[in-house]
Amino acid sequence: MKGLNRREDKLFIDEVSLEDIAKEYGTPVYVYSGSKLKENLKGYLSSIREKDKICYSVKSNSNIHLLELLADLGSGFDVVSGNELRKCLEAGAKPEDIVFSGVGKTEEELVLAIKENIFSINIESEEELDRIIKTAKDLEKKAQCMIRINPDISSESHPYIQTGLKTSKFGILREGIDSIVEKASKSRLINLKGIASHVGSQIFNKELIFENLNLLIEIANNLIRQGHALSYIDLGGGLGISYQEERELKPREVLEEVISRLEPLNLNLLLEPGRSISGNTGVLLSKVEYLKKTSDLNFAVIDSGMNDLLRPSLYQAWHNISVVATNNQKELSYTVVGPVCESGDTFGEDRILSLDEDSILAIHDAGAYGHVMSSNYNSRLRPPEILVEGQEIKVIRRRETFDDLLRQERDV
Ligand code: LLP
């Protein structure tokens, strides 16, 4: 993982030893590199033009301290719930830099989005458009919108993280666009700003992005010819990160081409990257509880479970696992498992590691879709989050306590 470095047999994040963090704050614990997070955002910001927007996808990691850091650098935000929107506003984001996606926006969420006058509510269905028009009418205020297209393109990744196929619930199929546009413009309550899409996550093939771009440009051009003043193409997120040995696409190598195609058309670009900004900034630190040998396998039973990091169980996702302080033990092949009572609570199989009974392990690339997808399954307490910048260490979420857990059931 790029934010990590090894010094004298110890693993560091920025200038801080991960072993020291585990000793001081306990495990499991999420640790993020603030400098890596900033560097990732800057990789995007330095590749775009003035009116283009980078709207960090909040769902990938929504800790408010990270949102503040990104907002300070001029990031916009892609949200999928009213609470994500409220968090961004709380973090100091400008409403004109926020887009709101998602197929199930409630009336309450739409009221908030319209009142705050965010950059765009991305329309996901004609039924949703009806609700937006009604809400705008009640509020006597126009809604800023883009239409999210379903491009029917595969992101060539795990089925659960593909969102742009015809069979998926997201976006509007081509044949549905005309009636949406007609309804929106007749209402006089919708300011249609552009065309949006999100093909899916973990994209490593540039051609998919260009195929999607061409489709959006064609649709936008048609609408512009009909007199609609569109000014943005929102290509969504999806740039893949290397969990194993995948070749990452860097923002610049994609954006140069994208921008050169948009430039002559006078269209601005909006992107919604999540994982490629937050993913490689974080690790989940865990302690080995037991080294359990059976006739077939060596299990390393650790103190993190699928409730702390769901990706390996849910998507059979591969995360690198390493020992934070090297020791003299023999290297063996381990199946790394958590304590949760599910066979799927496995972080990796056949991992070659040298382990002691209380070794600390770092599960890499856990900055995106890590803590945000955690739960209290098995009445386990969610781990704390720590932000490191240079030598500075800041706790940005405290560890949950047994009282936190009980309170929601007792205070009713
Ligand atoms: N925009 C929209 C509309 C999205 O639905 C998503 C992700 C993004 C942007 C950001 O995509 P990214 O740049 O992070 O690939 N939990 C899964 C990933 C689900 C992604 C859902 N949508 C995982 O852990 O792999």
Short mmCIF file of C-alpha atoms and ligand atoms in Angstrom, two decimals:
data_model
loop_
_atom_site.label_atom_id
_atom_site.label_comp_id
_atom_site.label_asym_id
_atom_site.label_seq_id
_atom_site.Cartn_x
_atom_site.Cartn_y
_atom_site.Cartn_z
CA MET A 1 0.00 0.00 0.00
CA LYS A 2 1.40 3.36 -1.03
CA GLY A 3 0.90 5.34 2.21
CA LEU A 4 2.98 2.77 4.12
CA ASN A 5 6.74 2.47 4.47
CA ARG A 6 8.95 -0.04 6.29
CA ARG A 7 11.77 1.17 8.54
CA GLU A 8 14.03 -1.09 10.59
CA ASP A 9 11.60 -3.98 10.34
CA LYS A 10 8.61 -1.86 11.39
CA LEU A 11 5.74 -0.66 9.27
CA PHE A 12 5.05 3.09 9.31
CA ILE A 13 2.19 5.22 8.06
CA ASP A 14 3.61 8.65 7.29
CA GLU A 15 6.06 9.19 10.20
CA VAL A 16 4.27 7.02 12.75
CA SER A 17 4.90 3.37 13.62
CA LEU A 18 1.77 1.24 13.29
CA GLU A 19 2.95 -0.92 16.18
CA ASP A 20 3.02 2.17 18.44
CA ILE A 21 -0.52 3.07 17.38
CA ALA A 22 -1.77 -0.44 18.12
CA LYS A 23 -0.09 -0.35 21.56
CA GLU A 24 -1.45 3.09 22.42
CA TYR A 25 -4.99 2.84 21.05
CA GLY A 26 -5.64 -0.91 21.01
CA THR A 27 -6.98 -3.05 18.19
CA PRO A 28 -8.93 -3.30 15.97
CA VAL A 29 -8.29 0.24 14.78
CA TYR A 30 -8.47 2.02 11.43
CA VAL A 31 -5.52 4.31 10.64
CA TYR A 32 -5.46 6.78 7.73
CA SER A 33 -2.71 8.84 6.15
CA GLY A 34 -3.85 12.45 5.75
CA SER A 35 -1.00 13.24 3.38
CA LYS A 36 -1.89 10.34 1.08
CA LEU A 37 -5.54 11.44 1.08
CA LYS A 38 -4.56 14.96 0.05
CA GLU A 39 -2.15 13.69 -2.57
CA ASN A 40 -4.88 11.52 -4.11
CA LEU A 41 -7.31 14.45 -4.33
CA LYS A 42 -4.60 16.69 -5.77
CA GLY A 43 -3.97 14.07 -8.47
CA TYR A 44 -7.49 14.83 -9.69
CA LEU A 45 -7.53 18.57 -9.04
CA SER A 46 -4.31 19.11 -10.98
CA SER A 47 -5.77 17.34 -14.03
CA ILE A 48 -8.93 19.40 -14.53
CA ARG A 49 -9.96 22.86 -15.77
CA GLU A 50 -11.41 25.70 -13.72
CA LYS A 51 -15.10 24.90 -14.07
CA ASP A 52 -14.69 21.12 -13.85
CA LYS A 53 -15.62 19.60 -10.50
CA ILE A 54 -14.21 16.73 -8.44
CA CYS A 55 -16.97 15.54 -6.14
CA TYR A 56 -15.46 13.01 -3.71
CA SER A 57 -17.85 10.11 -3.20
CA VAL A 58 -18.65 10.36 0.50
CA LYS A 59 -19.95 6.80 0.77
CA SER A 60 -16.40 5.43 0.43
CA ASN A 61 -15.34 7.04 3.72
CA SER A 62 -17.54 9.60 5.41
CA ASN A 63 -15.56 10.49 8.53
CA ILE A 64 -16.19 14.21 8.99
CA HIS A 65 -12.51 14.94 9.69
CA LEU A 66 -11.59 13.54 6.29
CA LEU A 67 -14.42 15.49 4.66
CA GLU A 68 -13.08 18.67 6.29
CA LEU A 69 -9.61 17.96 5.00
CA LEU A 70 -10.94 17.45 1.48
CA ALA A 71 -13.28 20.46 1.63
CA ASP A 72 -10.35 22.67 2.67
CA LEU A 73 -8.53 21.65 -0.50
CA GLY A 74 -11.52 22.58 -2.64
CA SER A 75 -13.13 19.19 -3.14
CA GLY A 76 -16.79 18.87 -4.02
CA PHE A 77 -18.85 15.92 -2.80
CA ASP A 78 -21.10 13.18 -4.16
CA VAL A 79 -23.68 12.16 -1.55
CA VAL A 80 -26.30 9.42 -1.48
CA SER A 81 -28.33 10.35 1.58
CA GLY A 82 -29.61 13.38 3.42
CA ASN A 83 -27.23 12.64 6.26
CA GLU A 84 -24.21 12.51 3.95
CA LEU A 85 -25.37 15.87 2.61
CA ARG A 86 -25.69 17.29 6.12
CA LYS A 87 -22.24 15.97 7.03
CA CYS A 88 -20.71 17.71 4.00
CA LEU A 89 -22.37 21.01 4.88
CA GLU A 90 -21.15 20.58 8.44
CA ALA A 91 -17.64 19.97 7.07
CA GLY A 92 -17.76 23.31 5.27
CA ALA A 93 -18.55 22.10 1.74
CA LYS A 94 -20.15 24.58 -0.62
CA PRO A 95 -23.66 23.54 -1.71
CA GLU A 96 -22.77 24.42 -5.31
CA ASP A 97 -20.14 21.65 -5.18
CA ILE A 98 -22.47 18.85 -4.06
CA VAL A 99 -24.26 16.27 -6.20
CA PHE A 100 -26.88 13.88 -4.83
CA SER A 101 -27.23 10.40 -6.42
CA GLY A 102 -29.25 7.34 -5.42
CA VAL A 103 -32.49 5.66 -6.47
CA GLY A 104 -34.48 6.12 -3.26
CA LYS A 105 -34.32 9.78 -2.27
CA THR A 106 -37.05 10.51 0.26
CA GLU A 107 -39.22 13.61 0.26
CA GLU A 108 -37.37 14.90 3.31
CA GLU A 109 -34.02 14.45 1.55
CA LEU A 110 -35.26 16.27 -1.54
CA VAL A 111 -36.54 19.17 0.56
CA LEU A 112 -33.08 19.52 2.09
CA ALA A 113 -31.32 19.31 -1.29
CA ILE A 114 -33.60 21.89 -2.91
CA LYS A 115 -33.54 24.27 0.04
CA GLU A 116 -29.74 24.11 0.18
CA ASN A 117 -29.65 24.66 -3.59
CA ILE A 118 -27.00 21.97 -4.17
CA PHE A 119 -25.32 21.72 -7.57
CA SER A 120 -27.40 18.78 -8.74
CA ILE A 121 -29.93 16.19 -7.74
CA ASN A 122 -29.15 13.36 -10.14
CA ILE A 123 -32.52 12.08 -11.35
CA GLU A 124 -32.71 8.28 -11.30
CA SER A 125 -36.29 7.65 -12.52
CA GLU A 126 -39.38 9.38 -13.87
CA GLU A 127 -41.14 8.61 -10.59
CA GLU A 128 -38.38 10.46 -8.74
CA LEU A 129 -38.69 13.38 -11.15
CA ASP A 130 -42.41 13.62 -10.28
CA ARG A 131 -41.45 13.88 -6.62
CA ILE A 132 -38.75 16.48 -7.29
CA ILE A 133 -41.23 18.63 -9.25
CA LYS A 134 -43.83 18.37 -6.50
CA THR A 135 -41.28 19.25 -3.81
CA ALA A 136 -39.93 22.18 -5.83
CA LYS A 137 -43.48 23.44 -6.32
CA ASP A 138 -44.26 23.21 -2.60
CA LEU A 139 -41.04 25.07 -1.79
CA GLU A 140 -41.58 27.58 -4.63
CA LYS A 141 -37.96 27.02 -5.60
CA LYS A 142 -36.33 25.54 -8.70
CA ALA A 143 -34.39 22.28 -8.36
CA GLN A 144 -30.93 21.94 -9.93
CA CYS A 145 -30.70 18.57 -11.66
CA MET A 146 -28.82 16.24 -13.98
CA ILE A 147 -30.24 13.10 -15.52
CA ARG A 148 -28.42 9.92 -14.55
CA ILE A 149 -28.21 7.68 -17.57
CA ASN A 150 -27.96 3.93 -17.36
CA PRO A 151 -25.39 3.36 -20.13
CA ASP A 152 -25.72 -0.44 -20.18
CA ILE A 153 -21.94 -0.85 -19.96
CA SER A 154 -20.15 -3.41 -17.79
CA SER A 155 -17.39 -2.21 -15.48
CA GLU A 156 -15.86 -5.69 -15.76
CA SER A 157 -15.69 -5.97 -11.97
CA HIS A 158 -17.50 -7.95 -9.24
CA PRO A 159 -21.27 -8.13 -10.03
CA TYR A 160 -22.13 -6.38 -6.74
CA ILE A 161 -20.13 -3.28 -7.69
CA GLN A 162 -21.43 -2.89 -11.25
CA THR A 163 -24.06 -0.20 -11.53
CA GLY A 164 -24.31 0.64 -15.23
CA LEU A 165 -25.91 -2.49 -16.63
CA LYS A 166 -29.38 -2.43 -18.13
CA THR A 167 -30.52 -4.89 -15.47
CA SER A 168 -29.33 -2.69 -12.59
CA LYS A 169 -31.64 -0.40 -10.60
CA PHE A 170 -29.58 2.72 -11.33
CA GLY A 171 -30.18 5.49 -13.81
CA ILE A 172 -32.49 5.96 -16.76
CA LEU A 173 -32.29 3.84 -19.89
CA ARG A 174 -31.79 5.66 -23.19
CA GLU A 175 -35.36 5.12 -24.29
CA GLY A 176 -36.61 6.90 -21.15
CA ILE A 177 -34.62 10.11 -21.58
CA ASP A 178 -36.93 12.06 -23.91
CA SER A 179 -39.98 11.85 -21.71
CA ILE A 180 -37.95 12.85 -18.63
CA VAL A 181 -36.52 15.88 -20.42
CA GLU A 182 -39.93 16.90 -21.71
CA LYS A 183 -41.53 16.58 -18.28
CA ALA A 184 -38.67 18.45 -16.59
CA SER A 185 -38.74 21.36 -19.00
CA LYS A 186 -42.55 21.63 -19.07
CA SER A 187 -42.60 21.88 -15.29
CA ARG A 188 -40.40 25.03 -15.35
CA LEU A 189 -39.25 23.91 -11.93
CA ILE A 190 -36.18 21.96 -13.01
CA ASN A 191 -32.92 23.53 -14.10
CA LEU A 192 -31.40 20.75 -16.19
CA LYS A 193 -27.62 21.12 -16.01
CA GLY A 194 -26.26 18.00 -17.53
CA ILE A 195 -26.05 14.28 -18.04
CA ALA A 196 -24.64 11.94 -15.39
CA SER A 197 -23.69 8.28 -15.09
CA HIS A 198 -21.66 5.85 -13.02
CA VAL A 199 -20.66 2.63 -14.71
CA GLY A 200 -19.35 0.87 -11.61
CA SER A 201 -16.35 0.47 -9.39
CA GLN A 202 -12.83 -0.94 -9.83
CA ILE A 203 -12.40 0.08 -13.49
CA PHE A 204 -9.00 -0.63 -15.03
CA ASN A 205 -9.94 -0.39 -18.69
CA LYS A 206 -9.78 3.16 -20.11
CA GLU A 207 -11.87 2.20 -23.11
CA LEU A 208 -14.93 1.68 -20.90
CA ILE A 209 -14.65 5.24 -19.69
CA PHE A 210 -14.36 6.58 -23.23
CA GLU A 211 -17.26 4.42 -24.41
CA ASN A 212 -19.40 5.86 -21.63
CA LEU A 213 -18.16 9.37 -22.37
CA ASN A 214 -19.06 9.05 -26.07
CA LEU A 215 -22.55 7.93 -25.16
CA LEU A 216 -23.06 10.84 -22.75
CA ILE A 217 -21.71 13.32 -25.29
CA GLU A 218 -24.07 11.99 -27.96
CA ILE A 219 -27.06 12.30 -25.61
CA ALA A 220 -25.99 15.78 -24.44
CA ASN A 221 -25.47 16.97 -28.03
CA ASN A 222 -28.94 15.82 -29.03
CA LEU A 223 -30.49 17.68 -26.11
CA ILE A 224 -28.43 20.80 -26.72
CA ARG A 225 -29.61 20.77 -30.36
CA GLN A 226 -33.19 20.67 -29.05
CA GLY A 227 -32.46 23.86 -27.12
CA HIS A 228 -31.59 22.57 -23.63
CA ALA A 229 -28.72 24.51 -22.09
CA LEU A 230 -26.66 21.65 -20.67
CA SER A 231 -23.21 22.47 -19.37
CA TYR A 232 -21.93 19.38 -17.48
CA ILE A 233 -21.06 15.76 -18.15
CA ASP A 234 -20.80 13.75 -14.91
CA LEU A 235 -18.81 10.58 -15.54
CA GLY A 236 -19.29 9.23 -12.01
CA GLY A 237 -16.51 7.49 -10.11
CA GLY A 238 -14.99 4.09 -10.49
CA LEU A 239 -11.23 4.33 -11.12
CA GLY A 240 -9.83 1.11 -9.70
CA ILE A 241 -7.08 0.81 -7.11
CA SER A 242 -4.49 -1.92 -6.86
CA TYR A 243 -5.39 -4.26 -4.00
CA GLN A 244 -3.14 -6.97 -5.39
CA GLU A 245 -1.14 -6.35 -8.56
CA GLU A 246 -3.71 -4.55 -10.72
CA ARG A 247 -2.47 -1.71 -12.93
CA GLU A 248 -4.16 1.47 -11.72
CA LEU A 249 -5.31 4.17 -14.11
CA LYS A 250 -4.01 7.53 -12.90
CA PRO A 251 -6.49 10.42 -13.11
CA ARG A 252 -4.24 12.35 -15.49
CA GLU A 253 -3.90 9.57 -18.05
CA VAL A 254 -7.68 9.35 -18.35
CA LEU A 255 -8.60 12.99 -17.91
CA GLU A 256 -6.35 14.44 -20.60
CA GLU A 257 -8.26 12.46 -23.20
CA VAL A 258 -11.67 13.07 -21.60
CA ILE A 259 -11.11 16.82 -21.41
CA SER A 260 -9.81 17.03 -24.96
CA ARG A 261 -13.10 15.47 -26.13
CA LEU A 262 -15.23 17.85 -24.05
CA GLU A 263 -13.29 21.03 -24.81
CA PRO A 264 -14.63 21.69 -28.33
CA LEU A 265 -18.18 21.03 -27.14
CA ASN A 266 -18.01 23.63 -24.40
CA LEU A 267 -18.96 21.04 -21.81
CA ASN A 268 -17.56 20.93 -18.28
CA LEU A 269 -16.62 17.72 -16.50
CA LEU A 270 -17.76 16.44 -13.13
CA LEU A 271 -16.34 13.31 -11.49
CA GLU A 272 -17.40 11.35 -8.40
CA PRO A 273 -14.29 9.40 -7.34
CA GLY A 274 -14.43 7.57 -4.03
CA ARG A 275 -12.08 4.60 -3.68
CA SER A 276 -9.30 6.18 -5.78
CA ILE A 277 -9.14 9.02 -3.22
CA SER A 278 -9.69 7.21 0.08
CA GLY A 279 -8.86 3.54 -0.60
CA ASN A 280 -5.09 3.37 -0.31
CA THR A 281 -4.95 5.85 2.56
CA GLY A 282 -5.99 3.44 5.31
CA VAL A 283 -5.18 0.21 7.11
CA LEU A 284 -7.10 -1.83 9.62
CA LEU A 285 -4.81 -2.97 12.44
CA SER A 286 -5.66 -6.20 14.22
CA LYS A 287 -4.01 -8.38 16.81
CA VAL A 288 -3.57 -12.11 16.49
CA GLU A 289 -5.55 -13.80 19.26
CA TYR A 290 -4.73 -17.42 18.49
CA LEU A 291 -2.65 -19.44 16.08
CA LYS A 292 -4.88 -22.48 15.68
CA LYS A 293 -3.54 -25.52 13.86
CA THR A 294 -5.78 -28.18 12.40
CA SER A 295 -4.77 -31.22 10.38
CA ASP A 296 -5.22 -29.24 7.16
CA LEU A 297 -4.67 -25.58 7.94
CA ASN A 298 -2.98 -22.99 10.09
CA PHE A 299 -5.56 -20.45 11.20
CA ALA A 300 -4.57 -17.02 12.43
CA VAL A 301 -7.59 -15.91 14.44
CA ILE A 302 -7.46 -12.12 14.69
CA ASP A 303 -9.47 -9.60 16.70
CA SER A 304 -11.12 -7.95 13.65
CA GLY A 305 -14.14 -9.52 12.10
CA MET A 306 -16.31 -9.19 9.01
CA ASN A 307 -18.30 -6.65 11.02
CA ASP A 308 -15.23 -4.34 10.97
CA LEU A 309 -14.25 -4.88 7.32
CA LEU A 310 -16.89 -6.57 5.20
CA ARG A 311 -15.24 -6.50 1.75
CA PRO A 312 -13.45 -9.89 1.87
CA SER A 313 -16.62 -11.68 3.02
CA LEU A 314 -19.07 -9.83 0.80
CA TYR A 315 -17.13 -9.58 -2.47
CA GLN A 316 -14.36 -12.14 -1.88
CA ALA A 317 -12.16 -9.06 -2.12
CA TRP A 318 -8.39 -9.46 -1.75
CA HIS A 319 -6.62 -7.20 0.76
CA ASN A 320 -2.90 -7.47 1.38
CA ILE A 321 -2.10 -8.49 4.97
CA SER A 322 1.27 -7.87 6.59
CA VAL A 323 2.88 -8.04 10.01
CA VAL A 324 3.67 -4.57 11.36
CA ALA A 325 6.87 -5.62 13.23
CA THR A 326 8.95 -8.46 11.83
CA ASN A 327 9.85 -11.31 14.19
CA ASN A 328 11.94 -14.48 14.06
CA GLN A 329 9.10 -16.93 13.57
CA LYS A 330 9.07 -19.33 10.65
CA GLU A 331 7.03 -18.29 7.62
CA LEU A 332 3.90 -20.41 7.25
CA SER A 333 0.79 -20.39 5.13
CA TYR A 334 -2.11 -18.98 7.16
CA THR A 335 -5.84 -18.67 6.73
CA VAL A 336 -6.57 -15.34 8.44
CA VAL A 337 -9.99 -15.37 10.08
CA GLY A 338 -12.02 -13.22 12.45
CA PRO A 339 -13.96 -14.17 15.59
CA VAL A 340 -17.46 -13.76 14.08
CA CYS A 341 -19.62 -16.86 13.98
CA GLU A 342 -19.77 -17.20 10.20
CA SER A 343 -17.53 -19.29 7.97
CA GLY A 344 -17.35 -16.32 5.60
CA ASP A 345 -15.52 -14.31 8.28
CA THR A 346 -12.21 -14.81 6.47
CA PHE A 347 -9.73 -12.08 5.50
CA GLY A 348 -7.40 -14.17 3.38
CA GLU A 349 -6.34 -17.70 2.55
CA ASP A 350 -2.85 -19.07 2.03
CA ARG A 351 -1.14 -15.91 3.29
CA ILE A 352 2.55 -16.46 3.88
CA LEU A 353 3.29 -14.79 7.21
CA SER A 354 5.61 -15.17 10.18
CA LEU A 355 3.43 -14.77 13.24
CA ASP A 356 3.59 -14.73 17.02
CA GLU A 357 0.52 -15.27 19.16
CA ASP A 358 0.17 -11.51 19.67
CA SER A 359 1.49 -10.16 16.37
CA ILE A 360 -0.17 -7.05 14.99
CA LEU A 361 -1.39 -7.33 11.41
CA ALA A 362 -2.15 -4.54 8.98
CA ILE A 363 -4.92 -5.19 6.50
CA HIS A 364 -4.06 -2.86 3.65
CA ASP A 365 -6.16 -0.55 1.44
CA ALA A 366 -9.00 -0.38 3.94
CA GLY A 367 -9.59 3.38 3.60
CA ALA A 368 -12.57 2.99 1.26
CA TYR A 369 -15.69 0.96 2.06
CA GLY A 370 -14.10 -0.12 5.35
CA HIS A 371 -15.37 1.57 8.50
CA VAL A 372 -18.42 2.92 6.62
CA MET A 373 -19.63 -0.64 6.05
CA SER A 374 -18.97 -1.84 9.61
CA SER A 375 -21.69 -3.08 11.92
CA ASN A 376 -22.36 -4.31 15.44
CA TYR A 377 -22.93 -7.92 14.33
CA ASN A 378 -22.23 -10.33 17.19
CA SER A 379 -22.62 -7.26 19.48
CA ARG A 380 -19.10 -6.26 18.56
CA LEU A 381 -18.04 -2.66 19.06
CA ARG A 382 -17.05 -0.61 16.04
CA PRO A 383 -13.34 0.29 15.95
CA PRO A 384 -11.93 3.79 16.36
CA GLU A 385 -10.42 5.76 13.48
CA ILE A 386 -7.10 7.59 13.64
CA LEU A 387 -5.73 10.18 11.25
CA VAL A 388 -1.97 10.50 10.90
CA GLU A 389 -0.32 13.46 9.19
CA GLY A 390 3.45 13.47 9.30
CA GLN A 391 4.18 12.83 12.99
CA GLU A 392 0.79 14.03 14.19
CA ILE A 393 -1.77 11.53 15.44
CA LYS A 394 -5.42 12.48 15.83
CA VAL A 395 -8.27 10.27 16.99
CA ILE A 396 -11.10 11.07 14.59
CA ARG A 397 -13.61 8.58 15.98
CA ARG A 398 -13.52 7.01 19.41
CA ARG A 399 -13.97 3.30 19.97
CA GLU A 400 -17.60 2.37 20.61
CA THR A 401 -18.37 1.27 24.14
CA PHE A 402 -20.75 -1.29 25.59
CA ASP A 403 -22.82 1.65 26.86
CA ASP A 404 -23.18 3.01 23.30
CA LEU A 405 -24.49 -0.37 22.29
CA LEU A 406 -27.01 -0.68 25.10
CA ARG A 407 -28.19 2.92 25.05
CA GLN A 408 -30.02 2.62 21.76
CA GLU A 409 -32.00 -0.32 23.07
CA ARG A 410 -32.56 1.02 26.59
CA ASP A 411 -33.27 4.71 25.89
CA VAL A 412 -36.51 4.09 24.03
N1 LLP B 1 -20.85 7.65 -7.84
C1 LLP B 1 -21.85 6.78 -7.67
C2 LLP B 1 -23.18 7.14 -8.16
C3 LLP B 1 -21.64 5.54 -7.03
O1 LLP B 1 -22.65 4.70 -6.89
C4 LLP B 1 -20.34 5.23 -6.56
C5 LLP B 1 -20.09 3.96 -5.87
C6 LLP B 1 -19.31 6.18 -6.74
C7 LLP B 1 -19.59 7.37 -7.39
C8 LLP B 1 -17.90 5.95 -6.26
O2 LLP B 1 -17.31 4.86 -6.86
P1 LLP B 1 -15.75 4.56 -6.61
O3 LLP B 1 -14.95 5.70 -7.21
O4 LLP B 1 -15.54 4.48 -5.15
O5 LLP B 1 -15.51 3.26 -7.29
N2 LLP B 1 -18.83 -1.26 -1.40
C9 LLP B 1 -18.20 -1.58 -2.66
C10 LLP B 1 -18.24 -0.42 -3.62
C11 LLP B 1 -19.63 0.09 -3.90
C12 LLP B 1 -19.60 1.30 -4.78
C13 LLP B 1 -20.96 1.89 -4.89
N3 LLP B 1 -20.99 3.08 -5.67
C14 LLP B 1 -16.78 -2.06 -2.40
O6 LLP B 1 -16.39 -2.15 -1.25
O7 LLP B 1 -16.07 -2.40 -3.35
#
